[in-house]
Amino acid sequence: MKLIWKFNFVLVAIFLLAYGITALVAHGVLQANAKDEILRTARLMMEAAQATRDYTNTQIKPLLETQLKYVFLPQTVPAFAATEQFNELRKKHADFVYKEAALNPTNPRDRASDWEADVINEFRKTPTTPESSGERETPNGRALYLARPIQIRSQACLECHSTVDVAPKTMLDLYGNSNGFGWKMNEIIGVQLVSVPTAVPIARANQAFRTLMLALAGVFLLMLAMMNVMLYALVVRRVTRVSKIADQVSLGNMDAGEFKSRSKDEIGVLTEALGRMKTSVVQAMNMLDGK
């Protein structure tokens, strides 16, 4: 096998090893970054929902205290306001979901589904857990969900949800007396859930991965071509010339050419050494011939 082919074989083997390691690391990093981006989006949505809840509770509800004595207004309920806000958002972004799911809600639309009930029960087992997240398949594709527990921390909540007897009559007229009662202080009764689609960030990560790998492959091919040109010009061509002359000299053809080099690198030193050796051989042969 020629020297240049051996060089290319070794270089390609090294590249393939480095390429595989780079692909593994880059894919992991890009996927992790994509998931971090999705989680940041989910947390931003959660904070927006909490801001709506706080605004409703501190600024909207006090303005309507008098009216609430005569008619129950769901719009003054923080959970209702946050849900309605995100329902408006979903008109343009249907894949993004916000829900305040409860095991025993007053409003039937807030009743937890099977998987949501599982999330609630996990929080009830570990009440100190501030949030949890995971991925699940939805009709619109894979989505990441972020969940935070809804815990009764204010006595004001129990004014409507402790027993039917103390609940406002206006609320009972709207929702009835079958659901949303029996809540207790510090009890986790539900979760705030945000669901964010993963398709777009993951697709961007995959596209970035493909672009990076193609760029690396292109850079390698360019480097390989340039290194082959340099190898041929600096090594192969010079070694080939020297080896041809040495081969002819070994067959007794002393007129094959001169071992000359203007370079002082290793090949140049070798060429000069072969020149001196040829000169010594010629002198020795002349002495043997009596010249």
Protein backbone atom coordinates (compact mmCIF):
# COMPACT_ATOMS: atom_id res chain seq x y z
CA MET A 1 0.00 0.00 0.00
CA LYS A 2 1.34 3.40 -0.97
CA LEU A 3 2.25 5.93 1.69
CA ILE A 4 -0.46 8.38 0.67
CA TRP A 5 -3.15 5.68 0.98
CA LYS A 6 -1.87 4.68 4.40
CA PHE A 7 -1.96 8.33 5.45
CA ASN A 8 -5.54 8.71 4.19
CA PHE A 9 -6.65 5.50 5.85
CA VAL A 10 -5.30 6.60 9.24
CA LEU A 11 -6.71 10.11 8.88
CA VAL A 12 -10.18 8.85 7.91
CA ALA A 13 -10.19 6.39 10.82
CA ILE A 14 -9.29 9.18 13.25
CA PHE A 15 -11.95 11.43 11.74
CA LEU A 16 -14.68 8.78 11.96
CA LEU A 17 -13.88 8.20 15.63
CA ALA A 18 -13.87 11.94 16.38
CA TYR A 19 -17.00 12.43 14.22
CA GLY A 20 -18.89 9.77 16.14
CA ILE A 21 -17.92 11.21 19.53
CA THR A 22 -18.81 14.73 18.35
CA ALA A 23 -22.17 13.55 17.04
CA LEU A 24 -22.98 11.84 20.33
CA VAL A 25 -22.03 14.86 22.44
CA ALA A 26 -23.60 17.45 20.12
CA HIS A 27 -26.88 15.55 19.85
CA GLY A 28 -27.13 15.23 23.61
CA VAL A 29 -26.33 18.91 24.20
CA LEU A 30 -28.75 20.17 21.53
CA GLN A 31 -31.57 17.93 22.78
CA ALA A 32 -30.95 19.03 26.36
CA ASN A 33 -30.98 22.69 25.29
CA ALA A 34 -34.24 22.15 23.40
CA LYS A 35 -35.86 20.62 26.47
CA ASP A 36 -34.56 23.48 28.63
CA GLU A 37 -36.13 25.92 26.18
CA ILE A 38 -39.46 24.09 26.37
CA LEU A 39 -39.31 24.04 30.15
CA ARG A 40 -38.52 27.77 30.26
CA THR A 41 -41.56 28.42 28.08
CA ALA A 42 -43.70 26.30 30.39
CA ARG A 43 -42.44 28.18 33.46
CA LEU A 44 -43.13 31.51 31.76
CA MET A 45 -46.69 30.40 31.05
CA MET A 46 -47.07 29.26 34.64
CA GLU A 47 -45.84 32.61 35.97
CA ALA A 48 -48.23 34.43 33.62
CA ALA A 49 -51.10 32.35 34.98
CA GLN A 50 -50.05 33.10 38.55
CA ALA A 51 -49.87 36.81 37.73
CA THR A 52 -53.42 36.66 36.40
CA ARG A 53 -54.56 34.88 39.56
CA ASP A 54 -52.91 37.48 41.81
CA TYR A 55 -54.27 40.40 39.79
CA THR A 56 -57.79 38.99 39.91
CA ASN A 57 -57.64 38.30 43.62
CA THR A 58 -56.13 41.64 44.68
CA GLN A 59 -57.62 44.11 42.17
CA ILE A 60 -60.71 42.68 40.48
CA LYS A 61 -62.46 40.82 43.28
CA PRO A 62 -62.41 43.72 45.81
CA LEU A 63 -64.13 45.98 43.27
CA LEU A 64 -67.05 43.58 42.97
CA GLU A 65 -67.59 42.64 46.62
CA THR A 66 -70.98 44.34 46.75
CA GLN A 67 -72.22 42.75 43.55
CA LEU A 68 -71.06 39.32 44.72
CA LYS A 69 -73.65 39.47 47.50
CA TYR A 70 -76.41 39.29 44.88
CA VAL A 71 -74.87 37.21 42.09
CA PHE A 72 -71.86 34.90 41.91
CA LEU A 73 -69.34 36.06 39.30
CA PRO A 74 -66.92 33.32 38.18
CA GLN A 75 -64.70 36.05 36.71
CA THR A 76 -63.69 37.00 40.26
CA VAL A 77 -62.29 33.52 40.91
CA PRO A 78 -58.50 33.56 40.27
CA ALA A 79 -58.46 30.06 38.77
CA PHE A 80 -61.34 30.92 36.42
CA ALA A 81 -59.63 34.13 35.29
CA ALA A 82 -56.31 32.40 34.58
CA THR A 83 -58.03 29.63 32.63
CA GLU A 84 -60.07 32.08 30.56
CA GLN A 85 -56.98 34.11 29.73
CA PHE A 86 -55.22 31.04 28.36
CA ASN A 87 -58.35 29.96 26.50
CA GLU A 88 -57.99 33.21 24.58
CA LEU A 89 -54.34 32.39 23.91
CA ARG A 90 -55.31 28.95 22.62
CA LYS A 91 -57.36 30.51 19.83
CA LYS A 92 -54.05 31.23 18.10
CA HIS A 93 -51.87 28.61 19.80
CA ALA A 94 -54.07 25.54 20.21
CA ASP A 95 -51.19 23.26 21.23
CA PHE A 96 -50.48 25.25 24.42
CA VAL A 97 -52.68 24.21 27.33
CA TYR A 98 -53.28 25.59 30.82
CA LYS A 99 -55.56 23.88 33.28
CA GLU A 100 -56.21 24.00 36.99
CA ALA A 101 -57.17 20.38 37.52
CA ALA A 102 -58.77 19.29 40.79
CA LEU A 103 -60.03 15.98 42.16
CA ASN A 104 -63.24 17.58 43.44
CA PRO A 105 -63.73 20.90 41.59
CA THR A 106 -66.65 23.26 41.83
CA ASN A 107 -66.61 23.86 38.09
CA PRO A 108 -66.97 20.50 36.23
CA ARG A 109 -64.56 21.60 33.48
CA ASP A 110 -61.73 21.59 36.04
CA ARG A 111 -62.14 17.92 36.93
CA ALA A 112 -58.84 16.06 36.61
CA SER A 113 -58.44 13.36 33.98
CA ASP A 114 -56.82 10.06 34.88
CA TRP A 115 -53.23 11.15 34.26
CA GLU A 116 -53.84 14.52 35.91
CA ALA A 117 -55.23 12.75 38.97
CA ASP A 118 -52.04 10.68 39.10
CA VAL A 119 -49.97 13.89 39.16
CA ILE A 120 -52.14 15.30 41.95
CA ASN A 121 -51.78 12.15 44.02
CA GLU A 122 -48.00 12.27 43.62
CA PHE A 123 -48.01 15.77 45.10
CA ARG A 124 -50.28 14.62 47.91
CA LYS A 125 -47.72 11.91 48.76
CA THR A 126 -44.86 14.44 48.82
CA PRO A 127 -46.43 17.81 49.77
CA THR A 128 -43.06 19.59 49.88
CA THR A 129 -42.39 19.04 46.17
CA PRO A 130 -42.66 22.47 44.52
CA GLU A 131 -43.19 21.27 40.95
CA SER A 132 -42.86 18.31 38.62
CA SER A 133 -42.52 17.88 34.88
CA GLY A 134 -42.63 15.14 32.29
CA GLU A 135 -43.52 14.28 28.72
CA ARG A 136 -46.61 12.61 27.33
CA GLU A 137 -48.25 11.87 24.02
CA THR A 138 -51.25 14.03 23.06
CA PRO A 139 -53.55 14.02 20.02
CA ASN A 140 -51.44 16.89 18.64
CA GLY A 141 -48.10 15.18 19.27
CA ARG A 142 -45.62 14.91 22.10
CA ALA A 143 -45.82 17.60 24.79
CA LEU A 144 -43.97 18.55 27.95
CA TYR A 145 -46.07 19.32 31.01
CA LEU A 146 -45.18 21.36 34.07
CA ALA A 147 -47.26 20.93 37.23
CA ARG A 148 -47.41 22.83 40.50
CA PRO A 149 -49.62 21.88 43.44
CA ILE A 150 -52.69 23.89 44.45
CA GLN A 151 -52.71 23.84 48.24
CA ILE A 152 -55.26 25.43 50.56
CA ARG A 153 -53.28 28.06 52.46
CA SER A 154 -55.96 30.67 53.13
CA GLN A 155 -59.06 30.47 55.25
CA ALA A 156 -60.81 32.53 52.58
CA CYS A 157 -60.85 29.50 50.28
CA LEU A 158 -62.77 27.46 52.85
CA GLU A 159 -65.55 30.05 52.94
CA CYS A 160 -66.73 28.58 49.64
CA HIS A 161 -65.39 25.03 49.78
CA SER A 162 -65.56 23.68 53.32
CA THR A 163 -69.23 22.63 53.60
CA VAL A 164 -72.41 23.31 51.68
CA ASP A 165 -73.90 25.07 54.71
CA VAL A 166 -71.37 27.91 54.72
CA ALA A 167 -70.99 28.23 50.95
CA PRO A 168 -72.45 31.38 49.33
CA LYS A 169 -75.97 30.81 48.07
CA THR A 170 -75.15 32.60 44.85
CA MET A 171 -72.42 30.05 44.13
CA LEU A 172 -74.75 27.15 44.89
CA ASP A 173 -77.31 28.60 42.50
CA LEU A 174 -74.71 28.54 39.71
CA TYR A 175 -72.82 25.29 40.37
CA GLY A 176 -75.10 23.28 42.69
CA ASN A 177 -74.14 21.59 45.94
CA SER A 178 -72.60 18.33 44.69
CA ASN A 179 -68.98 19.29 43.98
CA GLY A 180 -66.20 21.40 45.37
CA PHE A 181 -66.74 20.85 49.09
CA GLY A 182 -64.91 19.11 51.89
CA TRP A 183 -61.62 20.91 51.29
CA LYS A 184 -59.32 21.28 54.30
CA MET A 185 -56.58 23.67 55.31
CA ASN A 186 -53.13 22.75 53.84
CA GLU A 187 -54.70 20.05 51.68
CA ILE A 188 -53.49 19.69 48.09
CA ILE A 189 -56.72 19.67 46.11
CA GLY A 190 -55.34 19.99 42.58
CA VAL A 191 -52.57 21.18 40.32
CA GLN A 192 -51.79 23.98 37.94
CA LEU A 193 -50.83 22.31 34.67
CA VAL A 194 -49.09 23.81 31.66
CA SER A 195 -48.59 21.74 28.53
CA VAL A 196 -46.15 22.88 25.83
CA PRO A 197 -45.62 21.09 22.47
CA THR A 198 -42.10 19.78 21.93
CA ALA A 199 -42.21 19.39 18.15
CA VAL A 200 -40.83 22.80 17.09
CA PRO A 201 -37.87 23.08 19.53
CA ILE A 202 -36.90 19.44 18.95
CA ALA A 203 -37.13 19.93 15.17
CA ARG A 204 -34.89 23.00 15.44
CA ALA A 205 -32.40 21.02 17.53
CA ASN A 206 -32.39 18.20 14.96
CA GLN A 207 -31.87 20.69 12.12
CA ALA A 208 -29.01 22.33 14.00
CA PHE A 209 -27.50 18.88 14.59
CA ARG A 210 -27.69 17.98 10.89
CA THR A 211 -26.20 21.33 9.88
CA LEU A 212 -23.35 20.91 12.35
CA MET A 213 -22.57 17.38 11.20
CA LEU A 214 -22.67 18.35 7.52
CA ALA A 215 -20.42 21.33 8.22
CA LEU A 216 -17.93 19.13 10.07
CA ALA A 217 -17.95 16.60 7.23
CA GLY A 218 -17.40 19.40 4.69
CA VAL A 219 -14.54 20.87 6.71
CA PHE A 220 -12.93 17.43 7.01
CA LEU A 221 -13.16 16.75 3.27
CA LEU A 222 -11.62 20.15 2.55
CA MET A 223 -8.84 19.51 5.06
CA LEU A 224 -8.27 16.03 3.64
CA ALA A 225 -7.91 17.41 0.13
CA MET A 226 -5.53 20.16 1.25
CA MET A 227 -3.46 17.75 3.34
CA ASN A 228 -3.20 15.34 0.40
CA VAL A 229 -1.92 18.17 -1.80
CA MET A 230 0.59 19.18 0.87
CA LEU A 231 1.62 15.57 1.50
CA TYR A 232 2.18 14.98 -2.20
CA ALA A 233 4.13 18.22 -2.68
CA LEU A 234 6.25 18.01 0.48
CA VAL A 235 6.73 14.26 0.94
CA VAL A 236 5.44 11.84 -1.69
CA ARG A 237 6.90 13.53 -4.77
CA ARG A 238 10.31 13.99 -3.15
CA VAL A 239 10.44 10.48 -1.68
CA THR A 240 9.36 9.00 -5.02
CA ARG A 241 12.19 10.78 -6.83
CA VAL A 242 14.77 9.69 -4.27
CA SER A 243 13.54 6.10 -4.22
CA LYS A 244 13.69 5.83 -8.03
CA ILE A 245 17.28 7.08 -8.07
CA ALA A 246 18.23 4.76 -5.19
CA ASP A 247 16.64 1.82 -6.99
CA GLN A 248 18.63 2.52 -10.15
CA VAL A 249 21.85 2.95 -8.18
CA SER A 250 21.24 -0.36 -6.41
CA LEU A 251 21.10 -1.99 -9.86
CA GLY A 252 24.48 -0.48 -10.76
CA ASN A 253 23.28 2.48 -12.79
CA MET A 254 25.42 5.26 -11.36
CA ASP A 255 24.18 7.73 -13.97
CA ALA A 256 20.56 7.54 -12.77
CA GLY A 257 20.71 11.01 -11.23
CA GLU A 258 22.01 12.99 -8.34
CA PHE A 259 20.74 12.97 -4.78
CA LYS A 260 20.21 16.69 -4.36
CA SER A 261 17.91 18.69 -2.09
CA ARG A 262 17.68 22.34 -1.15
CA SER A 263 15.55 21.54 1.89
CA LYS A 264 17.02 21.00 5.33
CA ASP A 265 14.14 18.89 6.65
CA GLU A 266 14.36 15.15 7.33
CA ILE A 267 13.87 14.20 3.67
CA GLY A 268 16.52 16.73 2.64
CA VAL A 269 19.00 15.29 5.18
CA LEU A 270 18.21 11.76 3.94
CA THR A 271 18.75 12.82 0.32
CA GLU A 272 22.15 14.36 1.12
CA ALA A 273 23.14 11.22 3.04
CA LEU A 274 22.22 9.05 0.06
CA GLY A 275 24.25 11.40 -2.15
CA ARG A 276 27.30 10.97 0.03
CA MET A 277 26.77 7.23 0.12
CA LYS A 278 26.56 7.14 -3.69
CA THR A 279 29.76 9.12 -3.94
CA SER A 280 31.50 6.70 -1.55
CA VAL A 281 30.24 3.71 -3.57
CA VAL A 282 31.48 5.24 -6.84
CA GLN A 283 34.88 5.95 -5.31
CA ALA A 284 35.10 2.41 -3.93
CA MET A 285 34.21 0.90 -7.31
CA ASN A 286 36.80 3.09 -9.03
CA MET A 287 39.45 1.94 -6.58
CA LEU A 288 38.53 -1.68 -7.25
CA ASP A 289 38.79 -1.07 -10.98
CA GLY A 290 42.22 0.52 -10.48
CA LYS A 291 41.15 3.89 -11.68
